[in-house]
Amino acid sequence: STNDLPAFLTADAAAAGRDILVPEGTYFIQNTATITSRLRFEGTITQPLDKRWVMRNNFDYPSYVDAFGDETLALQKGLQALFGLSDHESFDLRGRRIQLDEPVDIRALNPTLNNVGARLVIRNGQFEATDSPGWDPTVVTSTASYAGDNSKTLTNVTNAANIEVGSLVTGFGVGREIYVRAVDVDAETITLNDSAGKAQASQTYTFTRWRYLLDFSGMPRINRFQIDDCEFRCNARANGVLLPDDGIAWSIRDCWFVRPRERAITSAGRACQGISIDRNQFVAADNDLPVEQRTSICFNVNANDAKVRDNRSEQAKTFCIVGGGGHIFVGNHFWNLDDEDDTIGTAGIVLTNLTPKTTIVGNYIDTMRIELSPEHRTETAALNNFEDIGQVTITGNIFTAQMVADWFNYIVIRPPGPGYWIEGLTIDGNTFENFNGGTHDRVDTVDTTFADLEHDQTRGLSFRANTYKRVREFTSSPVYLEHTETSANQVWDIGTDNRLPFGGRALGVDGVVAHGPSETAGGSPVVTQPFVDTGTGADGNEVKLTWSEPVKGTVRLFIRSDLPLS
């Protein structure tokens, strides 16, 4: 019970560059303290959890274990010191494995700290969840009201006091990866990380709060935080990392997330702004289930400017759900397979913004798809009659599929309602291949659950220079076709053989060239050019060539499914 801090401070002042040896025994440190000399421990110390202990000359995890004699407490005190302006930019775990019975609650360690701006790092260690009830999720059901003009807020929330920040929100019409960002118990309101989409005006919601090995929820703002070379052994009990409410330029790199219960990295707020997720390995816990029964997601992003590079995801249902815009995906490899025939495949990357300004380049995508799904939109129909879906570049990727159903597709657009059209979508230079001898129909489709696209308004769509193997219908825009008319006709009807992307219309012809002579029925050459009518046929995916007189012959032409940019 005696405060031994004065003795430590006296020894520190007298050490003059020498080590301080802490002899056998237990020593009580009553207040926050910083020791500048190097410490060696035969005994241990105790300290209130809200006080900081900073060892300036041996600031690493093994030294904190020596100081406190307990692995979990040592981690807590070390991270507390890191955030408490300890004159160190990083806390090195020195390759140690730390078994945890419950989450490391960063807010509880730093209850008065509201803004961290300096770059800080945790590196070089392993966090492992034990088989403890401390990892059991909390599930709360509650009724609430919702209005589209206040789409990130639930009002009249029953049981608000029991709902935790960081809870996943599920209910009818709610888009994927909607989380509780803040709770106002007195006002009975909940702030969400994004719009609840097409939720009803009043309904029952389920709020599921998983437990994370590193839990930063409740921290108002942390910028430039970095996690390097760490393994999160979740053992299907815990999730990995829950980000704080706000922040910018986080970096999680060279880490392993092994068998998280449901999620590896979760953002319930805006701390994902400018996040870098690089060279990580994600190993799902539900890989023994059929694909359609899996629920695991590697990470979500709500804000802008994520950089996702050189990661590998093994058997997670979904690689990521991404809102905001300005994202870059390069060099990632993600797949989701099972032993079932005619697997349906699942989403790999889901972009929930209408125009996310995103590039997806040089990735390896196996039996998964890219979805353009603005499911967080509150409006069923587009505003002002029309709105565009696009500003996405998908280039130079490897798409493969194994044992998939005929209707499996790699790229899916899901309009949230009528009045939406494509503008600014590039899908060039990719390879599409079905392995194991199987085939499927095509690589692209529109999910018409809510509505089809307004195909007559398509602009800025490029879908070319892709290669196909064991795919029945090769998609392209412009599509390069050869047509032969064996008998003389003044009007030629030319179809596109379902090769225009996303069920598009034939809206333009870039060129018509006769290959060989165009001749009358009697064999006389005709040197005039035909004119073109576009969007003909029952589905609008054909064109008509009209000649000056009936002719026969062969032409090659480029037909495209978009209008000129205005």
Coordinates of C-alpha atoms in Angstrom, one line a residue:
S1 CA 0.0 0.0 0.0
T2 CA 3.0 2.3 0.4
N3 CA 3.6 4.5 -2.6
D4 CA 7.1 3.5 -3.9
L5 CA 7.2 6.1 -6.7
P6 CA 9.5 8.5 -4.8
A7 CA 12.1 5.8 -4.5
F8 CA 12.0 5.0 -8.2
L9 CA 12.3 8.7 -9.1
T10 CA 15.3 9.1 -6.7
A11 CA 17.0 6.1 -8.2
D12 CA 16.4 7.4 -11.7
A13 CA 17.9 10.8 -10.8
A14 CA 21.0 9.0 -9.3
A15 CA 21.5 6.4 -12.0
A16 CA 23.5 8.7 -14.3
G17 CA 23.3 6.4 -17.2
R18 CA 23.4 3.1 -15.3
D19 CA 20.6 0.5 -15.1
I20 CA 18.2 0.5 -12.2
L21 CA 17.7 -3.0 -10.7
V22 CA 14.3 -3.5 -9.1
P23 CA 14.8 -6.2 -6.5
E24 CA 12.4 -9.0 -5.5
G25 CA 9.1 -7.8 -4.1
T26 CA 6.0 -6.0 -5.3
Y27 CA 6.2 -2.2 -5.5
F28 CA 3.2 0.1 -5.6
I29 CA 3.3 3.1 -8.0
Q30 CA 0.5 5.4 -7.1
N31 CA 0.7 8.0 -10.0
T32 CA 1.7 8.4 -13.6
A33 CA 5.5 8.3 -14.0
T34 CA 8.3 8.4 -16.6
I35 CA 11.6 6.7 -15.8
T36 CA 14.5 7.7 -18.1
S37 CA 17.0 5.1 -17.0
R38 CA 16.9 1.5 -18.1
L39 CA 15.1 -0.8 -15.7
R40 CA 15.8 -4.4 -14.9
F41 CA 13.2 -6.3 -12.9
E42 CA 13.6 -9.1 -10.4
G43 CA 10.4 -7.9 -8.6
T44 CA 7.3 -6.4 -10.1
I45 CA 5.2 -3.2 -9.8
T46 CA 1.5 -2.5 -9.4
Q47 CA -0.3 0.6 -10.5
P48 CA -3.9 1.9 -10.9
L49 CA -5.1 1.1 -14.4
D50 CA -5.7 4.8 -15.2
K51 CA -2.1 5.8 -14.4
R52 CA 0.6 5.6 -17.0
W53 CA 4.0 3.9 -16.6
V54 CA 6.6 5.0 -19.2
M55 CA 10.0 3.3 -19.4
R56 CA 11.8 5.5 -21.8
N57 CA 14.9 3.3 -22.3
N58 CA 13.2 -0.1 -22.6
F59 CA 9.9 0.7 -24.1
D60 CA 8.8 -2.7 -25.4
Y61 CA 6.4 -5.4 -24.5
P62 CA 8.8 -7.9 -22.8
S63 CA 10.0 -5.2 -20.5
Y64 CA 6.4 -4.4 -19.5
V65 CA 5.8 -8.1 -18.8
D66 CA 8.9 -8.1 -16.6
A67 CA 7.5 -4.9 -14.8
F68 CA 4.0 -6.0 -14.2
G69 CA 4.3 -9.8 -14.2
D70 CA 1.1 -10.3 -16.3
E71 CA 0.9 -10.5 -20.1
T72 CA -2.5 -8.8 -20.5
L73 CA -1.8 -6.0 -18.1
A74 CA 1.6 -5.5 -19.7
L75 CA 0.0 -5.0 -23.1
Q76 CA -2.6 -2.6 -21.6
K77 CA 0.0 -0.5 -19.8
G78 CA 2.3 -0.5 -22.8
L79 CA -0.4 0.7 -25.2
Q80 CA -1.6 3.2 -22.6
A81 CA 1.9 4.7 -22.5
L82 CA 2.1 4.7 -26.2
F83 CA -1.0 6.9 -26.5
G84 CA 0.1 9.0 -23.5
L85 CA 2.9 10.9 -25.3
S86 CA 5.6 8.5 -24.2
D87 CA 8.3 10.0 -26.5
H88 CA 8.1 6.7 -28.6
E89 CA 6.6 6.3 -32.0
S90 CA 6.1 2.6 -31.6
F91 CA 5.4 -0.2 -29.2
D92 CA 7.4 -3.3 -30.2
L93 CA 5.9 -6.7 -29.1
R94 CA 9.3 -8.3 -29.9
G95 CA 7.7 -11.4 -31.5
R96 CA 5.7 -12.3 -28.4
R97 CA 2.4 -14.1 -28.4
I98 CA -0.2 -12.5 -26.1
Q99 CA -3.3 -14.6 -25.1
L100 CA -6.3 -12.5 -24.3
D101 CA -9.5 -13.4 -22.5
E102 CA -11.3 -10.2 -23.6
P103 CA -10.8 -7.2 -25.9
V104 CA -8.1 -4.7 -25.3
D105 CA -10.3 -1.6 -24.8
I106 CA -8.1 1.4 -25.9
R107 CA -10.7 3.9 -24.7
A108 CA -10.9 2.4 -21.2
L109 CA -7.1 2.8 -21.0
N110 CA -7.2 6.5 -22.2
P111 CA -10.6 7.9 -21.0
T112 CA -9.6 11.5 -21.3
L113 CA -7.7 11.3 -24.6
N114 CA -9.8 12.7 -27.5
N115 CA -7.4 13.4 -30.4
V116 CA -4.2 11.6 -31.4
G117 CA -2.4 13.2 -34.3
A118 CA 1.2 11.8 -34.1
R119 CA 2.1 8.7 -36.0
L120 CA 2.0 5.7 -33.7
V121 CA 2.8 2.0 -34.4
I122 CA 2.1 -1.4 -32.9
R123 CA 4.5 -4.0 -34.4
N124 CA 5.9 -7.5 -34.4
G125 CA 3.7 -9.8 -32.3
Q126 CA 0.7 -12.1 -32.1
F127 CA -2.6 -11.6 -30.4
E128 CA -4.6 -14.7 -29.6
A129 CA -8.2 -15.1 -28.4
T130 CA -8.7 -17.8 -25.7
D131 CA -11.9 -19.8 -25.4
S132 CA -13.4 -17.3 -23.1
P133 CA -16.9 -15.9 -22.6
G134 CA -15.3 -12.5 -22.9
W135 CA -15.6 -12.8 -26.7
D136 CA -19.3 -13.6 -26.8
P137 CA -21.2 -11.0 -28.9
T138 CA -24.1 -8.9 -27.5
V139 CA -27.3 -9.1 -29.6
V140 CA -30.0 -6.5 -29.0
T141 CA -33.3 -6.2 -30.9
S142 CA -35.1 -2.9 -30.9
T143 CA -37.8 -1.0 -32.8
A144 CA -36.9 2.3 -34.4
S145 CA -38.1 4.9 -36.9
Y146 CA -36.3 5.9 -40.0
A147 CA -36.7 8.6 -42.6
G148 CA -35.0 9.0 -46.0
D149 CA -34.3 12.7 -45.5
N150 CA -32.3 11.8 -42.3
S151 CA -30.8 8.6 -43.6
K152 CA -28.0 8.2 -41.1
T153 CA -30.1 8.4 -38.0
L154 CA -32.6 6.0 -36.3
T155 CA -35.0 7.7 -34.0
N156 CA -37.5 6.5 -31.3
V157 CA -35.1 3.7 -30.5
T158 CA -36.2 1.3 -27.8
N159 CA -33.5 -0.2 -25.6
A160 CA -31.1 2.5 -26.7
A161 CA -29.1 2.2 -23.5
N162 CA -28.4 -1.5 -24.3
I163 CA -27.1 -0.8 -27.9
E164 CA -23.3 -0.5 -28.1
V165 CA -21.2 1.6 -30.5
G166 CA -19.8 -0.6 -33.2
S167 CA -22.8 -2.9 -33.4
L168 CA -23.8 -4.2 -36.8
V169 CA -27.3 -3.1 -37.8
T170 CA -29.5 -5.6 -39.7
G171 CA -33.1 -5.3 -40.8
F172 CA -35.4 -5.3 -43.8
G173 CA -34.0 -3.0 -46.5
V174 CA -30.8 -2.2 -44.7
G175 CA -27.6 -2.4 -46.8
R176 CA -24.6 -4.4 -45.9
E177 CA -22.1 -3.2 -43.3
I178 CA -24.2 -0.6 -41.5
Y179 CA -22.9 0.0 -38.0
V180 CA -23.8 2.1 -35.0
R181 CA -21.5 5.1 -34.9
A182 CA -23.0 6.9 -31.8
V183 CA -25.9 6.4 -29.3
D184 CA -27.8 9.2 -27.6
V185 CA -29.7 7.4 -24.9
D186 CA -31.7 10.5 -23.7
A187 CA -32.8 11.4 -27.2
E188 CA -33.4 7.7 -28.2
T189 CA -31.4 8.2 -31.4
I190 CA -28.6 6.2 -33.1
T191 CA -26.2 7.7 -35.6
L192 CA -25.1 5.2 -38.4
N193 CA -21.9 5.0 -40.4
D194 CA -23.9 5.3 -43.6
S195 CA -27.4 5.5 -44.9
A196 CA -29.7 2.6 -43.9
G197 CA -30.8 2.4 -47.5
K198 CA -34.4 1.2 -48.1
A199 CA -35.3 0.5 -44.4
Q200 CA -38.9 0.9 -43.6
A201 CA -40.3 3.9 -41.7
S202 CA -40.7 1.8 -38.6
Q203 CA -39.4 -1.7 -38.0
T204 CA -37.5 -4.0 -35.7
Y205 CA -33.7 -4.0 -36.0
T206 CA -31.0 -6.4 -34.7
F207 CA -27.8 -4.9 -33.3
T208 CA -24.9 -7.3 -33.0
R209 CA -21.8 -6.2 -31.2
W210 CA -18.9 -8.5 -31.8
R211 CA -15.8 -8.4 -29.7
Y212 CA -12.4 -7.4 -31.2
L213 CA -8.9 -8.2 -30.1
L214 CA -8.0 -4.5 -30.5
D215 CA -11.0 -2.3 -29.8
F216 CA -10.6 1.4 -30.6
S217 CA -14.3 2.3 -30.4
G218 CA -15.1 5.2 -28.2
M219 CA -11.9 7.0 -29.2
P220 CA -13.1 10.2 -30.9
R221 CA -10.1 10.6 -33.3
I222 CA -6.8 8.8 -34.0
N223 CA -4.8 9.8 -37.1
R224 CA -1.9 8.0 -38.7
F225 CA -2.0 4.8 -36.6
Q226 CA -0.1 1.8 -37.9
I227 CA -0.2 -1.9 -37.2
D228 CA 2.7 -3.8 -38.7
D229 CA 3.8 -7.4 -38.8
C230 CA 1.2 -8.7 -36.3
E231 CA -0.9 -11.8 -36.3
F232 CA -4.5 -11.8 -35.0
R233 CA -5.3 -15.4 -34.1
C234 CA -9.0 -15.0 -33.6
N235 CA -9.8 -18.7 -33.3
A236 CA -13.4 -18.1 -34.5
R237 CA -14.1 -16.4 -31.1
A238 CA -13.0 -12.8 -31.7
N239 CA -12.9 -10.4 -34.5
G240 CA -9.7 -8.5 -35.4
V241 CA -9.6 -4.7 -35.2
L242 CA -12.4 -2.2 -34.6
L243 CA -11.4 1.3 -35.7
P244 CA -12.1 4.5 -33.8
D245 CA -14.9 7.0 -34.6
D246 CA -12.7 9.3 -36.7
G247 CA -9.2 9.5 -38.1
I248 CA -7.1 9.6 -41.3
A249 CA -4.3 7.7 -42.9
W250 CA -4.4 4.5 -40.9
S251 CA -2.1 1.7 -42.1
I252 CA -2.5 -2.0 -41.5
R253 CA 0.2 -3.9 -43.3
D254 CA 2.0 -7.3 -43.3
C255 CA -0.5 -8.8 -40.8
W256 CA -2.3 -12.1 -40.6
F257 CA -6.0 -12.3 -39.6
V258 CA -6.6 -15.9 -38.9
R259 CA -10.1 -17.2 -38.5
P260 CA -11.9 -14.1 -37.3
R261 CA -15.4 -14.8 -36.0
E262 CA -17.1 -12.6 -38.6
R263 CA -14.8 -9.6 -39.5
A264 CA -11.1 -8.9 -39.6
I265 CA -11.2 -5.1 -39.7
T266 CA -14.3 -3.0 -39.0
S267 CA -14.9 0.7 -39.5
A268 CA -18.0 2.0 -37.7
G269 CA -17.2 5.6 -38.3
R270 CA -14.8 7.6 -40.5
A271 CA -11.3 6.5 -39.3
C272 CA -11.1 4.6 -42.6
Q273 CA -10.4 7.9 -44.5
G274 CA -7.3 7.3 -46.5
I275 CA -6.6 3.9 -45.0
S276 CA -3.9 1.7 -46.4
I277 CA -4.4 -2.1 -46.2
D278 CA -1.3 -3.7 -47.6
R279 CA 0.1 -7.2 -47.9
N280 CA -2.2 -8.8 -45.3
Q281 CA -3.4 -12.3 -45.2
F282 CA -7.1 -13.1 -44.3
V283 CA -8.1 -16.6 -43.5
A284 CA -11.8 -17.2 -42.9
A285 CA -13.3 -19.2 -40.1
D286 CA -16.4 -20.4 -42.0
N287 CA -14.6 -22.1 -44.9
D288 CA -16.1 -25.5 -44.0
L289 CA -19.6 -24.2 -44.9
P290 CA -21.1 -24.1 -48.4
V291 CA -20.4 -20.7 -50.0
E292 CA -24.0 -19.5 -49.7
Q293 CA -24.0 -20.1 -45.9
R294 CA -20.8 -18.1 -45.2
T295 CA -21.0 -14.7 -43.5
S296 CA -17.3 -13.6 -43.1
I297 CA -16.1 -10.2 -44.5
C298 CA -12.5 -9.1 -44.4
F299 CA -13.1 -5.4 -44.0
N300 CA -15.4 -2.4 -44.8
V301 CA -14.7 1.2 -45.7
N302 CA -17.1 4.1 -45.3
A303 CA -14.9 7.1 -46.2
N304 CA -12.7 8.0 -49.2
D305 CA -9.3 7.2 -50.6
A306 CA -8.6 3.7 -49.4
K307 CA -5.5 2.0 -50.8
V308 CA -5.9 -1.8 -50.8
R309 CA -2.8 -3.5 -52.2
D310 CA -1.3 -7.0 -52.4
N311 CA -3.6 -8.7 -49.9
R312 CA -4.7 -12.3 -49.9
S313 CA -8.1 -13.5 -48.7
E314 CA -8.8 -17.2 -48.3
Q315 CA -12.4 -18.3 -48.4
A316 CA -14.1 -15.2 -46.9
K317 CA -17.6 -14.7 -48.2
T318 CA -16.7 -11.2 -49.2
F319 CA -13.4 -9.4 -49.5
C320 CA -14.7 -5.9 -48.8
I321 CA -17.8 -3.7 -48.7
V322 CA -16.7 -0.2 -49.7
G323 CA -18.5 3.2 -49.6
G324 CA -17.0 6.6 -50.4
G325 CA -14.8 7.1 -53.4
G326 CA -11.3 7.6 -54.7
H327 CA -10.2 4.0 -53.9
I328 CA -7.3 2.0 -55.4
F329 CA -7.3 -1.9 -55.5
V330 CA -4.0 -3.3 -56.8
G331 CA -2.5 -6.8 -56.7
N332 CA -5.0 -8.5 -54.4
H333 CA -5.9 -12.2 -54.5
F334 CA -9.2 -13.3 -53.1
W335 CA -11.3 -16.4 -53.6
N336 CA -14.3 -18.3 -52.2
L337 CA -14.7 -21.9 -53.1
D338 CA -16.4 -25.0 -51.8
D339 CA -16.8 -28.6 -53.0
E340 CA -20.4 -28.1 -54.2
D341 CA -21.2 -28.3 -57.9
D342 CA -22.9 -25.2 -59.5
T343 CA -21.7 -22.9 -56.8
I344 CA -23.3 -19.4 -56.9
G345 CA -20.1 -17.5 -56.1
T346 CA -20.2 -14.4 -53.9
A347 CA -19.2 -10.8 -54.0
G348 CA -15.5 -10.0 -53.7
I349 CA -15.5 -6.2 -53.9
V350 CA -18.8 -4.3 -53.4
L351 CA -18.8 -0.6 -54.3
T352 CA -21.8 1.1 -52.7
N353 CA -21.3 4.6 -54.0
L354 CA -23.0 5.6 -57.3
T355 CA -19.8 7.0 -58.7
P356 CA -16.9 5.8 -56.5
K357 CA -14.0 7.0 -58.7
T358 CA -12.3 3.6 -58.1
T359 CA -9.6 1.7 -60.0
I360 CA -9.4 -2.1 -59.7
V361 CA -6.2 -3.1 -61.4
G362 CA -4.1 -6.3 -61.6
N363 CA -6.0 -8.4 -59.1
Y364 CA -6.6 -12.2 -59.0
I365 CA -10.3 -12.8 -58.5
D366 CA -11.4 -16.4 -58.2
T367 CA -15.1 -17.5 -58.2
M368 CA -16.1 -14.1 -56.9
R369 CA -17.5 -11.0 -58.4
I370 CA -17.3 -7.2 -58.4
E371 CA -20.6 -5.6 -57.6
L372 CA -21.6 -2.0 -58.3
S373 CA -24.4 -1.9 -55.8
P374 CA -25.5 1.5 -54.5
E375 CA -27.5 -0.2 -51.8
H376 CA -27.1 2.6 -49.2
R377 CA -29.2 4.9 -51.4
T378 CA -32.4 6.0 -49.7
E379 CA -34.2 6.9 -53.0
T380 CA -35.7 4.0 -54.8
A381 CA -36.0 6.0 -58.0
A382 CA -33.2 8.2 -59.3
L383 CA -33.4 11.9 -58.5
N384 CA -34.3 14.2 -61.4
N385 CA -35.3 11.2 -63.4
F386 CA -31.8 10.0 -64.2
E387 CA -28.6 9.3 -62.2
D388 CA -25.4 7.6 -63.4
I389 CA -23.6 4.6 -62.0
G390 CA -19.9 4.5 -62.9
Q391 CA -16.5 6.2 -62.6
V392 CA -14.9 2.8 -62.2
T393 CA -12.0 1.3 -64.0
I394 CA -11.5 -2.5 -64.0
T395 CA -8.3 -3.3 -65.9
G396 CA -5.7 -6.1 -66.2
N397 CA -7.3 -8.4 -63.7
I398 CA -7.4 -12.3 -63.7
F399 CA -10.9 -13.6 -63.2
T400 CA -11.3 -17.3 -62.8
A401 CA -14.2 -19.6 -61.8
Q402 CA -14.5 -23.2 -60.7
M403 CA -17.6 -25.4 -60.6
V404 CA -20.0 -22.5 -61.0
A405 CA -23.6 -22.4 -62.2
D406 CA -24.2 -21.4 -65.8
W407 CA -25.6 -18.0 -64.7
F408 CA -22.5 -17.0 -62.6
N409 CA -21.1 -13.6 -63.5
Y410 CA -17.9 -11.7 -62.5
I411 CA -19.2 -8.2 -62.8
V412 CA -22.7 -7.2 -61.6
I413 CA -24.5 -3.9 -61.6
R414 CA -27.5 -3.6 -59.2
P415 CA -29.5 -0.4 -59.7
P416 CA -31.4 0.6 -56.5
G417 CA -34.4 1.5 -58.6
P418 CA -35.6 2.9 -61.9
G419 CA -33.8 5.8 -63.7
Y420 CA -30.2 4.7 -63.3
W421 CA -27.7 4.4 -66.2
I422 CA -24.0 3.7 -66.8
E423 CA -21.6 6.5 -67.3
G424 CA -17.8 6.2 -67.1
L425 CA -17.2 2.5 -66.8
T426 CA -14.0 0.9 -68.2
I427 CA -13.6 -2.9 -68.2
D428 CA -10.6 -3.5 -70.5
G429 CA -7.7 -5.9 -70.7
N430 CA -9.0 -8.6 -68.3
T431 CA -8.8 -12.4 -68.6
F432 CA -11.9 -14.5 -67.8
E433 CA -11.5 -18.3 -67.6
N434 CA -13.6 -21.1 -66.2
F435 CA -11.5 -23.9 -64.8
N436 CA -12.0 -27.7 -64.5
G437 CA -13.6 -28.0 -67.9
G438 CA -16.8 -26.2 -67.0
T439 CA -18.4 -23.3 -68.9
H440 CA -20.8 -20.5 -68.0
D441 CA -22.9 -18.1 -70.0
R442 CA -21.3 -14.7 -69.7
V443 CA -19.1 -12.5 -67.4
D444 CA -21.5 -9.6 -66.8
T445 CA -25.1 -8.9 -65.9
V446 CA -27.6 -6.5 -64.3
D447 CA -29.3 -7.6 -61.1
T448 CA -32.8 -6.4 -61.8
T449 CA -34.2 -7.1 -58.3
F450 CA -35.3 -3.4 -58.1
A451 CA -35.0 -2.2 -61.7
D452 CA -33.1 -2.6 -65.0
L453 CA -30.7 0.1 -66.2
E454 CA -31.8 2.9 -68.5
H455 CA -29.8 1.4 -71.4
D456 CA -30.7 4.2 -73.8
Q457 CA -28.7 6.7 -71.7
T458 CA -25.4 4.8 -71.4
R459 CA -22.3 6.9 -71.9
G460 CA -18.6 6.4 -71.5
L461 CA -18.7 2.5 -71.4
S462 CA -15.6 0.7 -72.6
F463 CA -15.6 -3.1 -72.5
R464 CA -12.9 -4.4 -74.8
A465 CA -9.6 -6.2 -75.2
N466 CA -10.6 -8.9 -72.7
T467 CA -9.9 -12.5 -73.3
Y468 CA -12.3 -15.4 -72.6
K469 CA -12.0 -19.1 -72.1
R470 CA -15.0 -21.4 -71.5
V471 CA -17.4 -18.5 -71.6
R472 CA -20.2 -18.9 -74.1
E473 CA -20.9 -15.2 -74.9
F474 CA -18.0 -12.9 -75.3
T475 CA -18.9 -9.4 -74.2
S476 CA -17.5 -6.3 -75.9
S477 CA -18.3 -2.7 -76.6
P478 CA -17.7 -1.8 -79.2
V479 CA -18.3 -5.3 -80.5
Y480 CA -16.5 -6.2 -83.7
L481 CA -18.8 -8.2 -86.0
E482 CA -18.8 -9.7 -89.5
H483 CA -22.1 -10.0 -91.3
T484 CA -22.8 -11.7 -94.7
E485 CA -26.0 -11.1 -96.7
T486 CA -26.2 -14.0 -99.2
S487 CA -29.1 -12.6 -101.2
A488 CA -29.6 -9.0 -102.4
N489 CA -31.5 -6.8 -100.0
Q490 CA -31.7 -3.1 -99.6
V491 CA -32.1 -3.3 -95.8
W492 CA -29.8 -5.5 -93.8
D493 CA -30.8 -6.4 -90.2
I494 CA -27.6 -7.1 -88.1
G495 CA -27.8 -8.5 -84.5
T496 CA -25.2 -8.4 -81.9
D497 CA -25.5 -12.0 -80.6
N498 CA -26.0 -10.9 -76.9
R499 CA -22.4 -9.6 -76.9
L500 CA -23.1 -6.0 -75.8
P501 CA -22.3 -5.7 -72.1
F502 CA -25.0 -5.6 -69.4
G503 CA -27.8 -6.3 -71.9
G504 CA -27.1 -3.0 -73.6
R505 CA -28.6 -1.4 -76.6
A506 CA -26.9 -0.9 -80.0
L507 CA -26.6 2.9 -79.7
G508 CA -23.8 3.6 -82.1
V509 CA -21.8 2.3 -85.1
D510 CA -18.2 3.4 -85.3
G511 CA -17.5 2.1 -88.8
V512 CA -18.8 -0.1 -91.6
V513 CA -16.4 -1.6 -94.1
A514 CA -17.2 -3.9 -97.0
H515 CA -15.0 -6.9 -97.2
G516 CA -15.1 -7.9 -100.8
P517 CA -17.5 -6.5 -103.4
S518 CA -21.0 -5.4 -102.6
E519 CA -23.1 -6.6 -105.5
T520 CA -26.5 -6.5 -107.0
A521 CA -28.4 -9.8 -107.5
G522 CA -27.0 -9.8 -111.1
G523 CA -23.4 -9.4 -109.9
S524 CA -22.9 -5.7 -110.6
P525 CA -20.7 -4.0 -108.1
V526 CA -22.2 -1.3 -105.9
V527 CA -19.8 1.3 -104.5
T528 CA -22.1 3.5 -102.4
Q529 CA -22.1 3.3 -98.6
P530 CA -25.1 2.4 -96.6
F531 CA -26.6 4.5 -93.8
V532 CA -27.2 3.1 -90.3
D533 CA -30.2 2.9 -88.0
T534 CA -29.3 2.0 -84.4
G535 CA -31.3 0.4 -81.6
T536 CA -33.5 -1.7 -83.8
G537 CA -35.0 -5.1 -83.1
A538 CA -37.3 -6.1 -80.2
D539 CA -34.6 -5.5 -77.6
G540 CA -32.9 -2.6 -79.2
N541 CA -29.7 -4.5 -79.7
E542 CA -29.6 -4.6 -83.5
V543 CA -28.8 -2.2 -86.3
K544 CA -30.1 -1.7 -89.8
L545 CA -27.9 -1.0 -92.8
T546 CA -29.9 0.6 -95.7
W547 CA -28.2 0.6 -99.2
S548 CA -29.1 2.7 -102.2
E549 CA -30.4 -0.5 -103.9
P550 CA -30.6 -4.2 -103.0
V551 CA -27.2 -5.7 -102.6
K552 CA -25.4 -8.8 -101.2
G553 CA -22.0 -9.2 -99.7
T554 CA -20.0 -9.0 -96.5
V555 CA -19.3 -6.1 -94.1
R556 CA -17.4 -5.8 -90.9
L557 CA -18.5 -3.2 -88.4
F558 CA -18.1 -1.9 -84.8
I559 CA -21.3 -1.6 -82.8
R560 CA -21.2 0.1 -79.4
S561 CA -23.7 0.3 -76.5
D562 CA -23.0 3.9 -75.4
L563 CA -23.8 7.3 -76.7
P564 CA -21.3 10.0 -77.5
L565 CA -20.2 12.0 -74.4
S566 CA -21.8 15.4 -74.4

